[in-house]
Coordinates of N, CA and C and ligand atoms in Angstrom, one line a residue:
X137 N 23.1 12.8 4.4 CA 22.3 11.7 5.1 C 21.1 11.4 4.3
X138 N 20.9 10.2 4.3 CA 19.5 9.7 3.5 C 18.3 9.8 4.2
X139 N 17.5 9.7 3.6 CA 16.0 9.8 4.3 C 15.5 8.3 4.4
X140 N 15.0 8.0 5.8 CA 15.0 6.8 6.0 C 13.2 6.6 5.7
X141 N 12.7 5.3 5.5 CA 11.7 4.8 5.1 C 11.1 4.5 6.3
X142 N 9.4 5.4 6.6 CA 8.7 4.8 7.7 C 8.9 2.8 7.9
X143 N 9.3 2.4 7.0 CA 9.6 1.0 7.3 C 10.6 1.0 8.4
X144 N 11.3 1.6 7.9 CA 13.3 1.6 8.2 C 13.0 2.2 10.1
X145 N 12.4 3.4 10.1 CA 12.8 4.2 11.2 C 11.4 3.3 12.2
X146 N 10.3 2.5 11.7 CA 9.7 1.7 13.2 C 10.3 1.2 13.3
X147 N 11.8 0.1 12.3 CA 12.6 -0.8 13.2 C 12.3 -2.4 12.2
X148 N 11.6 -2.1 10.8 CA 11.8 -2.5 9.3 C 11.4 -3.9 9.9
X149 N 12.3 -5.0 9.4 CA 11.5 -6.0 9.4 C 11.0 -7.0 10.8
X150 N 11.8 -7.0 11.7 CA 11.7 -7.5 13.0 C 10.3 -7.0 14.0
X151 N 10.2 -5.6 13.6 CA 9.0 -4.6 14.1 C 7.8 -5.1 13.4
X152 N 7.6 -5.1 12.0 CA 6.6 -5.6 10.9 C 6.5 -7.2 11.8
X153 N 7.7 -8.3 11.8 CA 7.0 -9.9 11.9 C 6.4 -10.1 13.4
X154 N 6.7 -8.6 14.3 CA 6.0 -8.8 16.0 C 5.1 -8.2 15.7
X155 N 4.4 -7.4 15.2 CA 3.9 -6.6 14.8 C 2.6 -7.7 14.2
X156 N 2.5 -8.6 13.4 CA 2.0 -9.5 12.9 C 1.4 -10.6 13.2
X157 N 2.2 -10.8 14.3 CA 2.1 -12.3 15.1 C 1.1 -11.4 16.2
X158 N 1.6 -10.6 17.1 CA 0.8 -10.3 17.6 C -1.0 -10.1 17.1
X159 N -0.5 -9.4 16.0 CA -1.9 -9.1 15.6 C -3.0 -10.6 15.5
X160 N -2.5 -11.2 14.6 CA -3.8 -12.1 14.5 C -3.7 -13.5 15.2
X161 N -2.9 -13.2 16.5 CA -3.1 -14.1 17.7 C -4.7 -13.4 18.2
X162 N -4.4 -12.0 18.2 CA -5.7 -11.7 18.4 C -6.7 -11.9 17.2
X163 N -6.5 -11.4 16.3 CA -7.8 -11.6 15.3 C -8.3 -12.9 15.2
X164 N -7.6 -14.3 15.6 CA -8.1 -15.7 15.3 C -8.4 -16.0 16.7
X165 N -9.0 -15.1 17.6 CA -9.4 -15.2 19.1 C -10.4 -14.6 19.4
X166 N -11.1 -13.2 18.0 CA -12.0 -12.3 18.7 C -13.4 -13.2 17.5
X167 N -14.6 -12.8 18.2 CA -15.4 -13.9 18.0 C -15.7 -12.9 17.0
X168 N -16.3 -11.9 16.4 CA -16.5 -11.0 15.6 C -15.8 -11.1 14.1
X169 N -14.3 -11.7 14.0 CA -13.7 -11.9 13.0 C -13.7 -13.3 13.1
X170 N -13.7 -14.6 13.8 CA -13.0 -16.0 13.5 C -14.3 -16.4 12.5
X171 N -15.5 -15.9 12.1 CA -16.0 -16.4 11.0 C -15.4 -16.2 9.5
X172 N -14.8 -14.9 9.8 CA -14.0 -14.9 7.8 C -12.8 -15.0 8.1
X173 N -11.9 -16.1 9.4 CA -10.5 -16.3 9.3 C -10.4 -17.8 9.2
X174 N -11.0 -18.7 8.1 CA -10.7 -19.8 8.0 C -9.5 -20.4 7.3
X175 N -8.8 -19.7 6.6 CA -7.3 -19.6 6.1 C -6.3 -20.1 7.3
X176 N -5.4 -20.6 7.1 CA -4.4 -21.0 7.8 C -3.8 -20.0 8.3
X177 N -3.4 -19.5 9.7 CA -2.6 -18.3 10.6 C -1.4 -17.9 9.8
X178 N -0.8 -18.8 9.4 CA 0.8 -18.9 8.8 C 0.5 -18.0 7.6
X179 N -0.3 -18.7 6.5 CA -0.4 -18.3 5.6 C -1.0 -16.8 5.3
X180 N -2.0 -16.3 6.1 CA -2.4 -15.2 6.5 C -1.5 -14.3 6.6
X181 N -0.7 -14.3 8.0 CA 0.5 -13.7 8.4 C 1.4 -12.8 7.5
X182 N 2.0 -14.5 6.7 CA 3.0 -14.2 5.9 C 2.3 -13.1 4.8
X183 N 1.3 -13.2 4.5 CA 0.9 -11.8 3.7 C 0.6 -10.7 4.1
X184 N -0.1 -10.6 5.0 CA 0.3 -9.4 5.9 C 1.4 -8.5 5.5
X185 N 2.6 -9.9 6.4 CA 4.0 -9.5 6.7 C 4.4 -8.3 5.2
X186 N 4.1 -9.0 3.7 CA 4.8 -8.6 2.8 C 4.0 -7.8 2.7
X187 N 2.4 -7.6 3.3 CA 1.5 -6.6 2.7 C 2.3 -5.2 3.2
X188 N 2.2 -4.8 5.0 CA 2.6 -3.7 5.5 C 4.3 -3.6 5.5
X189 N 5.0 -4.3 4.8 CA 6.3 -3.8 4.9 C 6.3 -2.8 3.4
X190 N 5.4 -3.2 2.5 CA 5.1 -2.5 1.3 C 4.6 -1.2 0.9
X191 N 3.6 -1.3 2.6 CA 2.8 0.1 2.5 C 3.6 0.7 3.2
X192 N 4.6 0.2 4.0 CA 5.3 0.9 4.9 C 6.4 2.0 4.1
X193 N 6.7 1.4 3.3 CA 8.0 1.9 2.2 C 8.8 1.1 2.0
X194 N 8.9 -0.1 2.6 CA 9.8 -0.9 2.5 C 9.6 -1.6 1.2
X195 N 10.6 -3.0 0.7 CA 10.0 -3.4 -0.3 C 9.2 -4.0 -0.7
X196 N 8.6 -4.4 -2.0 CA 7.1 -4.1 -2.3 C 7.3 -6.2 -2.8
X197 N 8.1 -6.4 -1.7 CA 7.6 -8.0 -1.7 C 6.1 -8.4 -1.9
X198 N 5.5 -8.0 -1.5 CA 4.2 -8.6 -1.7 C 3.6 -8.5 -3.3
X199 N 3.6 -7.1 -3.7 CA 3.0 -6.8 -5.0 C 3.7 -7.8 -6.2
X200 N 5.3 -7.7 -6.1 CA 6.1 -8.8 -6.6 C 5.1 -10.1 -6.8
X201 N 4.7 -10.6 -5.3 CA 4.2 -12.6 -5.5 C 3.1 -12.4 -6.1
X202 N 2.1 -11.1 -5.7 CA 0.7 -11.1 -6.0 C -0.1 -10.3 -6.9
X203 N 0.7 -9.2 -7.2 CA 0.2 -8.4 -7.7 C -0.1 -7.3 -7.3
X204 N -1.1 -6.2 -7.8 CA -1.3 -5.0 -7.2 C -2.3 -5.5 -6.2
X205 N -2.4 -4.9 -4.9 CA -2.9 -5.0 -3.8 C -4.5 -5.3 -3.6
X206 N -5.2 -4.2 -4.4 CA -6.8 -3.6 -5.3 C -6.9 -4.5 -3.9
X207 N -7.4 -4.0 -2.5 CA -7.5 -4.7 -1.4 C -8.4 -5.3 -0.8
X208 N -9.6 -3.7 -1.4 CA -10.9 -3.6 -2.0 C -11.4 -4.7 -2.3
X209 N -11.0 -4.8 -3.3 CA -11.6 -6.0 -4.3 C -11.5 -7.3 -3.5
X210 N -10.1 -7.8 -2.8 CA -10.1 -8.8 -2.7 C -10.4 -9.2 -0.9
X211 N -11.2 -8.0 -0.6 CA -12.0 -8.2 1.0 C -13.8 -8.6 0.6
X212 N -14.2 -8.3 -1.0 CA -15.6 -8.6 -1.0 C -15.7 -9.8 -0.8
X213 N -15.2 -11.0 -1.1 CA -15.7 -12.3 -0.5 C -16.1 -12.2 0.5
X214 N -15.2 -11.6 1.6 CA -16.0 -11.3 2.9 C -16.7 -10.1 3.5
X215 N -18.0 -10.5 4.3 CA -18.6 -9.4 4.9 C -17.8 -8.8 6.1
X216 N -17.6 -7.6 5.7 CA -16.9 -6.5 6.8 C -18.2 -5.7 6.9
X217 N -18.4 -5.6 7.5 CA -19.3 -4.6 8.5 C -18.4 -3.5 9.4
X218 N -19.4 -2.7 9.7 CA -19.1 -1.6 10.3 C -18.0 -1.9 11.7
X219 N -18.7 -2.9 12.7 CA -18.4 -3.7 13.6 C -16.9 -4.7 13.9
X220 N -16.8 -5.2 12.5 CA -16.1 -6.2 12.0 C -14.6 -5.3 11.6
X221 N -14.8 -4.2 10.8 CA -13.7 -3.1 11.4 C -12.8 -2.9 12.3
X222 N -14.4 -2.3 13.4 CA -13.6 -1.8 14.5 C -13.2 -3.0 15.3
X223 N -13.2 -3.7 15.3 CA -12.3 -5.1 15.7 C -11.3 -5.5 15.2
X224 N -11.0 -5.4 14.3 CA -10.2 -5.4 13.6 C -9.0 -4.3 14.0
X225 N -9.3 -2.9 13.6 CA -8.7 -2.1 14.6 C -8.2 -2.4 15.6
X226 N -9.0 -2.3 16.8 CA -8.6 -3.0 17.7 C -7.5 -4.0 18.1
X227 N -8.0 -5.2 17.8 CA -6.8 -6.4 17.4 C -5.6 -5.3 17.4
X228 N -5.4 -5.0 16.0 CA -4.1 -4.0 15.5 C -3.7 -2.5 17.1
X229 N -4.1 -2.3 17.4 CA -4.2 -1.2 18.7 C -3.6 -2.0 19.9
X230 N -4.1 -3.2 19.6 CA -3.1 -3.9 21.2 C -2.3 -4.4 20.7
X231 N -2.3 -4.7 20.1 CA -1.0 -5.3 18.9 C 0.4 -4.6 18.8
X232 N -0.5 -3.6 18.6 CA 0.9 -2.2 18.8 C 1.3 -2.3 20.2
X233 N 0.5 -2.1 21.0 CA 0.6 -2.3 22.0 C 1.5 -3.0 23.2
X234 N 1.1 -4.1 22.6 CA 1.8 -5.5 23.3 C 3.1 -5.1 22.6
X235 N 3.5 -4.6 21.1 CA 5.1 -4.6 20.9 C 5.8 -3.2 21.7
X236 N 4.9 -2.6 22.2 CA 6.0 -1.4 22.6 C 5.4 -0.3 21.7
X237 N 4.9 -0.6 20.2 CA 5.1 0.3 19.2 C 4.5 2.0 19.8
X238 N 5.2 2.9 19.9 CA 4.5 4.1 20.6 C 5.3 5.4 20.0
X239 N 4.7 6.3 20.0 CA 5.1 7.9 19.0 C 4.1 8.1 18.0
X240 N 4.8 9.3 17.8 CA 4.4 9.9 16.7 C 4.0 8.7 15.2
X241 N 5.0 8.3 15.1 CA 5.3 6.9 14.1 C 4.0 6.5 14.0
X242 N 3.6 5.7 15.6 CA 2.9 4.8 15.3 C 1.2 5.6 15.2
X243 N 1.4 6.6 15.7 CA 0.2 7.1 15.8 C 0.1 7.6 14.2
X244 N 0.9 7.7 13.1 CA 0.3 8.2 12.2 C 0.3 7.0 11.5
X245 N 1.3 5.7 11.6 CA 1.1 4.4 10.7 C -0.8 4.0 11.6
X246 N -1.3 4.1 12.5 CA -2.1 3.3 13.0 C -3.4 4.5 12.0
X247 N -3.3 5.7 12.2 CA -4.1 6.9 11.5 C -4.5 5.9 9.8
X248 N -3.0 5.7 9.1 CA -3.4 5.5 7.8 C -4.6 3.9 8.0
X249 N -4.0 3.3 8.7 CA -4.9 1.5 8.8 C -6.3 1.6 9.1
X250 N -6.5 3.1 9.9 CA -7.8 3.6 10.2 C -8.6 3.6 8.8
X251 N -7.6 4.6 8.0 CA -8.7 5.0 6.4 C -8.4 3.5 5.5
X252 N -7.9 2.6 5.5 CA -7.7 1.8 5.2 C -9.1 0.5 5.4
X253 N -8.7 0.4 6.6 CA -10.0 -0.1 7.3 C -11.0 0.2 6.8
X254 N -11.7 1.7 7.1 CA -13.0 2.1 6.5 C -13.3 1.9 5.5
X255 N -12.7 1.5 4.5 CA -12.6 1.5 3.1 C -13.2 0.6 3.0
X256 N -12.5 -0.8 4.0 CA -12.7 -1.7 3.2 C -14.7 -2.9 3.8
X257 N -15.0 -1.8 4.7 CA -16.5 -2.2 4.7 C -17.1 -2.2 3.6
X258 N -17.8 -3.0 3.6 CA -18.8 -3.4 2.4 C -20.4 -4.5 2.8
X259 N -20.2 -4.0 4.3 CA -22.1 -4.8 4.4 C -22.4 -4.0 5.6
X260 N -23.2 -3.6 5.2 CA -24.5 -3.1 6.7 C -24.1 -3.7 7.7
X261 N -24.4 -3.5 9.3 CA -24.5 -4.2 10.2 C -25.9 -5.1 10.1
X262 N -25.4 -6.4 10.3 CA -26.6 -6.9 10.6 C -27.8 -6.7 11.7
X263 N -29.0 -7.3 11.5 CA -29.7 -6.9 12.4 C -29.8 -7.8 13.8
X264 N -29.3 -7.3 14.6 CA -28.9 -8.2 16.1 C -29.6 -7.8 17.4
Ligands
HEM247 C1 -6.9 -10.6 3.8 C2 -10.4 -9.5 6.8 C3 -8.9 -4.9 7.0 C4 -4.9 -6.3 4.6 C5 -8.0 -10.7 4.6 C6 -8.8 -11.9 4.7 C7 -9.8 -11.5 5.6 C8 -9.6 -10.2 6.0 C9 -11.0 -12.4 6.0 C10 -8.6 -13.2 4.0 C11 -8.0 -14.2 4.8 C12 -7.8 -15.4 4.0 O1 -6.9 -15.5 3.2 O2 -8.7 -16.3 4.1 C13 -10.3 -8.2 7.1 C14 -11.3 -7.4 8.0 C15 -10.8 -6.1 8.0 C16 -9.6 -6.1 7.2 C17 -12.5 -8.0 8.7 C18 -11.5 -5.0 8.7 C19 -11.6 -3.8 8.2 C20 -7.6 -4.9 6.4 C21 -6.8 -3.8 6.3 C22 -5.7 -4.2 5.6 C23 -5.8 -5.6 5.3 C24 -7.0 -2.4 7.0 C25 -4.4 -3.4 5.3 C26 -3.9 -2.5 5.9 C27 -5.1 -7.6 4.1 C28 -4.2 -8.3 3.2 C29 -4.8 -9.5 3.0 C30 -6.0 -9.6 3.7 C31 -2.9 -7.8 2.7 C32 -4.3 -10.6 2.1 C33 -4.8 -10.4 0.7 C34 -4.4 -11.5 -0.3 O3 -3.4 -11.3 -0.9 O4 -5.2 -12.5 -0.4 N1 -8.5 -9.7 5.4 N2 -9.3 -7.3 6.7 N3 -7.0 -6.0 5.7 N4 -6.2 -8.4 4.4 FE1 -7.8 -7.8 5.5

């Protein structure tokens, strides 16, 4: 028997595109992120979609169109704050949510997006 791909066993690509839609119905709704979501929903999405089916194990459609991911790099245009994270999070936590997504699974895919996340702050909170 083969070893199946955390892609494969959440339920691979169907899981990843609800999984997606959910998410940044909320992210282009929470007031905290709709300042650095001026990109088109669709077009966002769709990278996503190829982003986490890649990190999932699945295939690495994304790195294919774009290249290596360096995610880092391509979040400093925008200010992420400490704040701006956890909203972010968030968003993604009901997201899961709203799809059902629940286990072990999802508790360690949602763990990795945590260190993922953190990473990718790069401004102080402002002073408010
Ligand atoms: C792109 C915000 C965390 C994956 C973007 C964009 C923004 C953004 C504003 C650009 C949208 C555009 O094209 O105009 C944030 C914020 C985060 C966050 C506020 C909070 C920490 C993450 C995490 C991941 C991720 C944790 C991965 C698990 C991506 C990907 C893209 C992207 C794959 C597309 C990159 C590209 O090819 O251009 N994000 N992001 N982001 N983000 Fe995030």
């Amino acid at each position: 028997e083969q070893e199946q791909t955390l892609y494969e066993q959440l339920g691979g690509e169907e899981t990843v595109d609800r999984l997606v839609k959910a998410f940044y119905e909320r992210v282009y709704r929470t007031p905290e992120l709709i300042p650095l979501f001026q990109t088109d929903m669709q077009e966002v999405m769709e990278k996503q979609r190829l982003f986490l089916t890649q990190f999932l194990g699945g295939p690495a459609h994304y790195s294919m169109q774009y290249g290596p991911p360096r995610l880092r790099m391509r979040h400093l245009p925008f200010e992420i704050t400490p704040a701006r994270a956890q909203a972010w999070l968030r968003c993604m936590r009901e997201a899961m949510d709203e799809i059902g997504l629940e286990g072990p699974l999802r508790d360690w895919f949602y763990m990795r997006l945590t260190q993922v996340a953190e990473f990718m702050v790069n401004t102080a909170e402002g002073p408010t």
